[in-house]
């Protein structure tokens, strides 16, 4: 009887940890259009913050999390992953995430900022067209 109770408790703990770990603060609604536009907006804000401020470091950490959550939700969704807006967004997010992971606290170069802004505009136009 004691063995059964301990196994049941272990199963319950695995279920609770698994479910709470998978839903940790994603801020995504499941609506691709809305989530994409919100992500673009928040990334623009993170990029524009002045360098060396605590808000910039916090925004970068949040941006990394939001990028990971966005990819986790939409990468395997075939109705979204084939859209031109998703492929352009994927390119922009890869560049930004790569910079954050490789260079950490270094500021974004003007060339990268210009490229990201151009790609964000393309994404916004494509999303508004339903593509």
PDB file of N, CA, C and O in Angstrom, residues 15-62:
ATOM      1  N   UNK A  15       3.402  15.325 -13.145  1.00  0.00           N
ATOM      2  CA  UNK A  15       2.355  15.998 -13.921  1.00  0.00           C
ATOM      3  C   UNK A  15       2.294  17.488 -13.590  1.00  0.00           C
ATOM      4  O   UNK A  15       2.213  18.331 -14.484  1.00  0.00           O
ATOM      5  N   UNK A  16       2.366  17.830 -12.326  1.00  0.00           N
ATOM      6  CA  UNK A  16       2.292  19.238 -11.916  1.00  0.00           C
ATOM      7  C   UNK A  16       3.505  20.007 -12.424  1.00  0.00           C
ATOM      8  O   UNK A  16       3.363  21.097 -12.996  1.00  0.00           O
ATOM      9  N   UNK A  17       4.697  19.474 -12.257  1.00  0.00           N
ATOM     10  CA  UNK A  17       5.906  20.147 -12.701  1.00  0.00           C
ATOM     11  C   UNK A  17       5.914  20.267 -14.227  1.00  0.00           C
ATOM     12  O   UNK A  17       6.256  21.311 -14.784  1.00  0.00           O
ATOM     13  N   UNK A  18       5.501  19.231 -14.912  1.00  0.00           N
ATOM     14  CA  UNK A  18       5.453  19.265 -16.371  1.00  0.00           C
ATOM     15  C   UNK A  18       4.490  20.298 -16.901  1.00  0.00           C
ATOM     16  O   UNK A  18       4.802  21.041 -17.829  1.00  0.00           O
ATOM     17  N   UNK A  19       3.324  20.376 -16.320  1.00  0.00           N
ATOM     18  CA  UNK A  19       2.327  21.332 -16.800  1.00  0.00           C
ATOM     19  C   UNK A  19       2.686  22.772 -16.469  1.00  0.00           C
ATOM     20  O   UNK A  19       2.493  23.675 -17.280  1.00  0.00           O
ATOM     21  N   UNK A  20       3.213  23.023 -15.291  1.00  0.00           N
ATOM     22  CA  UNK A  20       3.573  24.393 -14.941  1.00  0.00           C
ATOM     23  C   UNK A  20       4.836  24.829 -15.657  1.00  0.00           C
ATOM     24  O   UNK A  20       4.982  25.998 -15.987  1.00  0.00           O
ATOM     25  N   UNK A  21       5.736  23.921 -15.919  1.00  0.00           N
ATOM     26  CA  UNK A  21       6.963  24.260 -16.627  1.00  0.00           C
ATOM     27  C   UNK A  21       6.717  24.607 -18.079  1.00  0.00           C
ATOM     28  O   UNK A  21       7.390  25.443 -18.652  1.00  0.00           O
ATOM     29  N   UNK A  22       5.737  24.009 -18.705  1.00  0.00           N
ATOM     30  CA  UNK A  22       5.452  24.252 -20.111  1.00  0.00           C
ATOM     31  C   UNK A  22       4.697  25.550 -20.345  1.00  0.00           C
ATOM     32  O   UNK A  22       4.681  26.067 -21.450  1.00  0.00           O
ATOM     33  N   UNK A  23       4.053  26.065 -19.351  1.00  0.00           N
ATOM     34  CA  UNK A  23       3.237  27.262 -19.566  1.00  0.00           C
ATOM     35  C   UNK A  23       3.803  28.502 -18.891  1.00  0.00           C
ATOM     36  O   UNK A  23       3.094  29.462 -18.687  1.00  0.00           O
ATOM     37  N   UNK A  24       5.064  28.499 -18.589  1.00  0.00           N
ATOM     38  CA  UNK A  24       5.658  29.592 -17.814  1.00  0.00           C
ATOM     39  C   UNK A  24       5.735  30.888 -18.599  1.00  0.00           C
ATOM     40  O   UNK A  24       6.604  31.084 -19.416  1.00  0.00           O
ATOM     41  N   UNK A  25       4.785  31.784 -18.361  1.00  0.00           N
ATOM     42  CA  UNK A  25       4.808  33.155 -18.835  1.00  0.00           C
ATOM     43  C   UNK A  25       5.118  33.386 -20.293  1.00  0.00           C
ATOM     44  O   UNK A  25       6.004  34.147 -20.595  1.00  0.00           O
ATOM     45  N   UNK A  26       4.436  32.788 -21.200  1.00  0.00           N
ATOM     46  CA  UNK A  26       4.787  32.930 -22.599  1.00  0.00           C
ATOM     47  C   UNK A  26       4.277  34.226 -23.215  1.00  0.00           C
ATOM     48  O   UNK A  26       4.818  34.680 -24.198  1.00  0.00           O
ATOM     49  N   UNK A  27       3.226  34.822 -22.687  1.00  0.00           N
ATOM     50  CA  UNK A  27       2.645  36.061 -23.213  1.00  0.00           C
ATOM     51  C   UNK A  27       2.132  35.924 -24.632  1.00  0.00           C
ATOM     52  O   UNK A  27       1.922  36.917 -25.303  1.00  0.00           O
ATOM     53  N   UNK A  28       1.976  34.717 -25.143  1.00  0.00           N
ATOM     54  CA  UNK A  28       1.467  34.508 -26.483  1.00  0.00           C
ATOM     55  C   UNK A  28       0.005  34.083 -26.425  1.00  0.00           C
ATOM     56  O   UNK A  28      -0.396  33.341 -25.552  1.00  0.00           O
ATOM     57  N   UNK A  29      -0.758  34.580 -27.396  1.00  0.00           N
ATOM     58  CA  UNK A  29      -2.197  34.310 -27.405  1.00  0.00           C
ATOM     59  C   UNK A  29      -2.574  33.120 -28.263  1.00  0.00           C
ATOM     60  O   UNK A  29      -3.659  32.592 -28.129  1.00  0.00           O
ATOM     61  N   UNK A  30      -1.694  32.739 -29.191  1.00  0.00           N
ATOM     62  CA  UNK A  30      -2.027  31.685 -30.139  1.00  0.00           C
ATOM     63  C   UNK A  30      -2.523  32.248 -31.459  1.00  0.00           C
ATOM     64  O   UNK A  30      -2.692  31.527 -32.430  1.00  0.00           O
ATOM     65  N   UNK A  31      -2.758  33.552 -31.513  1.00  0.00           N
ATOM     66  CA  UNK A  31      -3.133  34.241 -32.749  1.00  0.00           C
ATOM     67  C   UNK A  31      -1.839  34.741 -33.383  1.00  0.00           C
ATOM     68  O   UNK A  31      -1.229  35.701 -32.909  1.00  0.00           O
ATOM     69  N   UNK A  32      -1.418  34.099 -34.471  1.00  0.00           N
ATOM     70  CA  UNK A  32      -0.121  34.394 -35.085  1.00  0.00           C
ATOM     71  C   UNK A  32       0.018  35.873 -35.424  1.00  0.00           C
ATOM     72  O   UNK A  32       1.044  36.493 -35.137  1.00  0.00           O
ATOM     73  N   UNK A  33      -0.997  36.440 -36.031  1.00  0.00           N
ATOM     74  CA  UNK A  33      -0.928  37.845 -36.449  1.00  0.00           C
ATOM     75  C   UNK A  33      -0.696  38.761 -35.243  1.00  0.00           C
ATOM     76  O   UNK A  33       0.206  39.599 -35.241  1.00  0.00           O
ATOM     77  N   UNK A  34      -1.486  38.590 -34.233  1.00  0.00           N
ATOM     78  CA  UNK A  34      -1.384  39.430 -33.034  1.00  0.00           C
ATOM     79  C   UNK A  34      -0.051  39.211 -32.320  1.00  0.00           C
ATOM     80  O   UNK A  34       0.607  40.164 -31.899  1.00  0.00           O
ATOM     81  N   UNK A  35       0.361  37.959 -32.179  1.00  0.00           N
ATOM     82  CA  UNK A  35       1.614  37.652 -31.489  1.00  0.00           C
ATOM     83  C   UNK A  35       2.824  38.208 -32.240  1.00  0.00           C
ATOM     84  O   UNK A  35       3.769  38.712 -31.626  1.00  0.00           O
ATOM     85  N   UNK A  36       2.788  38.144 -33.561  1.00  0.00           N
ATOM     86  CA  UNK A  36       3.906  38.645 -34.361  1.00  0.00           C
ATOM     87  C   UNK A  36       4.034  40.152 -34.223  1.00  0.00           C
ATOM     88  O   UNK A  36       5.134  40.674 -33.996  1.00  0.00           O
ATOM     89  N   UNK A  37       2.916  40.851 -34.346  1.00  0.00           N
ATOM     90  CA  UNK A  37       2.956  42.312 -34.227  1.00  0.00           C
ATOM     91  C   UNK A  37       3.378  42.751 -32.828  1.00  0.00           C
ATOM     92  O   UNK A  37       4.136  43.721 -32.666  1.00  0.00           O
ATOM     93  N   UNK A  38       2.929  42.037 -31.801  1.00  0.00           N
ATOM     94  CA  UNK A  38       3.321  42.364 -30.425  1.00  0.00           C
ATOM     95  C   UNK A  38       4.811  42.120 -30.210  1.00  0.00           C
ATOM     96  O   UNK A  38       5.495  42.913 -29.543  1.00  0.00           O
ATOM     97  N   UNK A  39       5.316  41.036 -30.772  1.00  0.00           N
ATOM     98  CA  UNK A  39       6.742  40.727 -30.632  1.00  0.00           C
ATOM     99  C   UNK A  39       7.593  41.772 -31.340  1.00  0.00           C
ATOM    100  O   UNK A  39       8.599  42.238 -30.793  1.00  0.00           O
ATOM    101  N   UNK A  40       7.200  42.160 -32.536  1.00  0.00           N
ATOM    102  CA  UNK A  40       7.941  43.190 -33.269  1.00  0.00           C
ATOM    103  C   UNK A  40       7.973  44.483 -32.463  1.00  0.00           C
ATOM    104  O   UNK A  40       9.022  45.121 -32.316  1.00  0.00           O
ATOM    105  N   UNK A  41       6.845  44.858 -31.911  1.00  0.00           N
ATOM    106  CA  UNK A  41       6.767  46.086 -31.115  1.00  0.00           C
ATOM    107  C   UNK A  41       7.676  46.022 -29.889  1.00  0.00           C
ATOM    108  O   UNK A  41       8.417  46.966 -29.596  1.00  0.00           O
ATOM    109  N   UNK A  42       7.643  44.910 -29.177  1.00  0.00           N
ATOM    110  CA  UNK A  42       8.467  44.803 -27.967  1.00  0.00           C
ATOM    111  C   UNK A  42       9.954  44.741 -28.302  1.00  0.00           C
ATOM    112  O   UNK A  42      10.787  45.281 -27.561  1.00  0.00           O
ATOM    113  N   UNK A  43      10.303  44.126 -29.425  1.00  0.00           N
ATOM    114  CA  UNK A  43      11.707  44.071 -29.817  1.00  0.00           C
ATOM    115  C   UNK A  43      12.213  45.442 -30.238  1.00  0.00           C
ATOM    116  O   UNK A  43      13.353  45.804 -29.941  1.00  0.00           O
ATOM    117  N   UNK A  44      11.370  46.210 -30.916  1.00  0.00           N
ATOM    118  CA  UNK A  44      11.759  47.576 -31.269  1.00  0.00           C
ATOM    119  C   UNK A  44      12.047  48.394 -30.013  1.00  0.00           C
ATOM    120  O   UNK A  44      13.016  49.148 -29.959  1.00  0.00           O
ATOM    121  N   UNK A  45      11.189  48.249 -29.020  1.00  0.00           N
ATOM    122  CA  UNK A  45      11.392  48.974 -27.762  1.00  0.00           C
ATOM    123  C   UNK A  45      12.703  48.558 -27.100  1.00  0.00           C
ATOM    124  O   UNK A  45      13.447  49.389 -26.595  1.00  0.00           O
ATOM    125  N   UNK A  46      12.993  47.260 -27.101  1.00  0.00           N
ATOM    126  CA  UNK A  46      14.222  46.756 -26.479  1.00  0.00           C
ATOM    127  C   UNK A  46      15.458  47.265 -27.217  1.00  0.00           C
ATOM    128  O   UNK A  46      16.468  47.605 -26.593  1.00  0.00           O
ATOM    129  N   UNK A  47      15.363  47.353 -28.527  1.00  0.00           N
ATOM    130  CA  UNK A  47      16.501  47.820 -29.323  1.00  0.00           C
ATOM    131  C   UNK A  47      16.759  49.309 -29.104  1.00  0.00           C
ATOM    132  O   UNK A  47      17.907  49.749 -29.064  1.00  0.00           O
ATOM    133  N   UNK A  48      15.694  50.080 -28.936  1.00  0.00           N
ATOM    134  CA  UNK A  48      15.822  51.531 -28.828  1.00  0.00           C
ATOM    135  C   UNK A  48      16.244  52.033 -27.439  1.00  0.00           C
ATOM    136  O   UNK A  48      16.619  53.194 -27.307  1.00  0.00           O
ATOM    137  N   UNK A  49      16.190  51.208 -26.429  1.00  0.00           N
ATOM    138  CA  UNK A  49      16.590  51.646 -25.088  1.00  0.00           C
ATOM    139  C   UNK A  49      18.064  52.029 -25.072  1.00  0.00           C
ATOM    140  O   UNK A  49      18.872  51.435 -25.776  1.00  0.00           O
ATOM    141  N   UNK A  50      18.437  53.032 -24.258  1.00  0.00           N
ATOM    142  CA  UNK A  50      19.842  53.455 -24.187  1.00  0.00           C
ATOM    143  C   UNK A  50      20.740  52.342 -23.637  1.00  0.00           C
ATOM    144  O   UNK A  50      20.337  51.584 -22.749  1.00  0.00           O
ATOM    145  N   UNK A  51      21.932  52.275 -24.168  1.00  0.00           N
ATOM    146  CA  UNK A  51      22.894  51.248 -23.760  1.00  0.00           C
ATOM    147  C   UNK A  51      23.353  51.455 -22.322  1.00  0.00           C
ATOM    148  O   UNK A  51      23.455  52.578 -21.840  1.00  0.00           O
ATOM    149  N   UNK A  52      23.625  50.349 -21.635  1.00  0.00           N
ATOM    150  CA  UNK A  52      24.192  50.391 -20.299  1.00  0.00           C
ATOM    151  C   UNK A  52      23.204  50.624 -19.176  1.00  0.00           C
ATOM    152  O   UNK A  52      23.607  50.730 -18.022  1.00  0.00           O
ATOM    153  N   UNK A  53      21.937  50.703 -19.473  1.00  0.00           N
ATOM    154  CA  UNK A  53      20.935  50.913 -18.425  1.00  0.00           C
ATOM    155  C   UNK A  53      20.404  49.560 -17.945  1.00  0.00           C
ATOM    156  O   UNK A  53      20.414  48.589 -18.704  1.00  0.00           O
ATOM    157  N   UNK A  54      19.948  49.490 -16.704  1.00  0.00           N
ATOM    158  CA  UNK A  54      19.375  48.229 -16.214  1.00  0.00           C
ATOM    159  C   UNK A  54      18.140  47.808 -17.016  1.00  0.00           C
ATOM    160  O   UNK A  54      17.902  46.621 -17.207  1.00  0.00           O
ATOM    161  N   UNK A  55      17.381  48.802 -17.511  1.00  0.00           N
ATOM    162  CA  UNK A  55      16.195  48.487 -18.303  1.00  0.00           C
ATOM    163  C   UNK A  55      16.576  47.781 -19.600  1.00  0.00           C
ATOM    164  O   UNK A  55      15.865  46.904 -20.071  1.00  0.00           O
ATOM    165  N   UNK A  56      17.705  48.159 -20.196  1.00  0.00           N
ATOM    166  CA  UNK A  56      18.168  47.552 -21.447  1.00  0.00           C
ATOM    167  C   UNK A  56      18.510  46.087 -21.215  1.00  0.00           C
ATOM    168  O   UNK A  56      18.114  45.231 -22.002  1.00  0.00           O
ATOM    169  N   UNK A  57      19.199  45.785 -20.125  1.00  0.00           N
ATOM    170  CA  UNK A  57      19.577  44.399 -19.842  1.00  0.00           C
ATOM    171  C   UNK A  57      18.337  43.554 -19.557  1.00  0.00           C
ATOM    172  O   UNK A  57      18.249  42.409 -19.991  1.00  0.00           O
ATOM    173  N   UNK A  58      17.392  44.125 -18.834  1.00  0.00           N
ATOM    174  CA  UNK A  58      16.142  43.427 -18.546  1.00  0.00           C
ATOM    175  C   UNK A  58      15.351  43.193 -19.837  1.00  0.00           C
ATOM    176  O   UNK A  58      14.792  42.114 -20.046  1.00  0.00           O
ATOM    177  N   UNK A  59      15.332  44.193 -20.704  1.00  0.00           N
ATOM    178  CA  UNK A  59      14.616  44.075 -21.973  1.00  0.00           C
ATOM    179  C   UNK A  59      15.265  43.026 -22.869  1.00  0.00           C
ATOM    180  O   UNK A  59      14.566  42.283 -23.568  1.00  0.00           O
ATOM    181  N   UNK A  60      16.588  42.936 -22.842  1.00  0.00           N
ATOM    182  CA  UNK A  60      17.285  41.924 -23.633  1.00  0.00           C
ATOM    183  C   UNK A  60      16.955  40.522 -23.133  1.00  0.00           C
ATOM    184  O   UNK A  60      16.715  39.613 -23.930  1.00  0.00           O
ATOM    185  N   UNK A  61      16.937  40.337 -21.832  1.00  0.00           N
ATOM    186  CA  UNK A  61      16.599  39.031 -21.265  1.00  0.00           C
ATOM    187  C   UNK A  61      15.164  38.652 -21.623  1.00  0.00           C
ATOM    188  O   UNK A  61      14.885  37.500 -21.993  1.00  0.00           O
ATOM    189  N   UNK A  62      14.258  39.617 -21.541  1.00  0.00           N
ATOM    190  CA  UNK A  62      12.863  39.351 -21.897  1.00  0.00           C
ATOM    191  C   UNK A  62      12.742  39.060 -23.390  1.00  0.00           C
ATOM    192  O   UNK A  62      11.966  38.200 -23.799  1.00  0.00           O
TER     193      UNK A  62
END
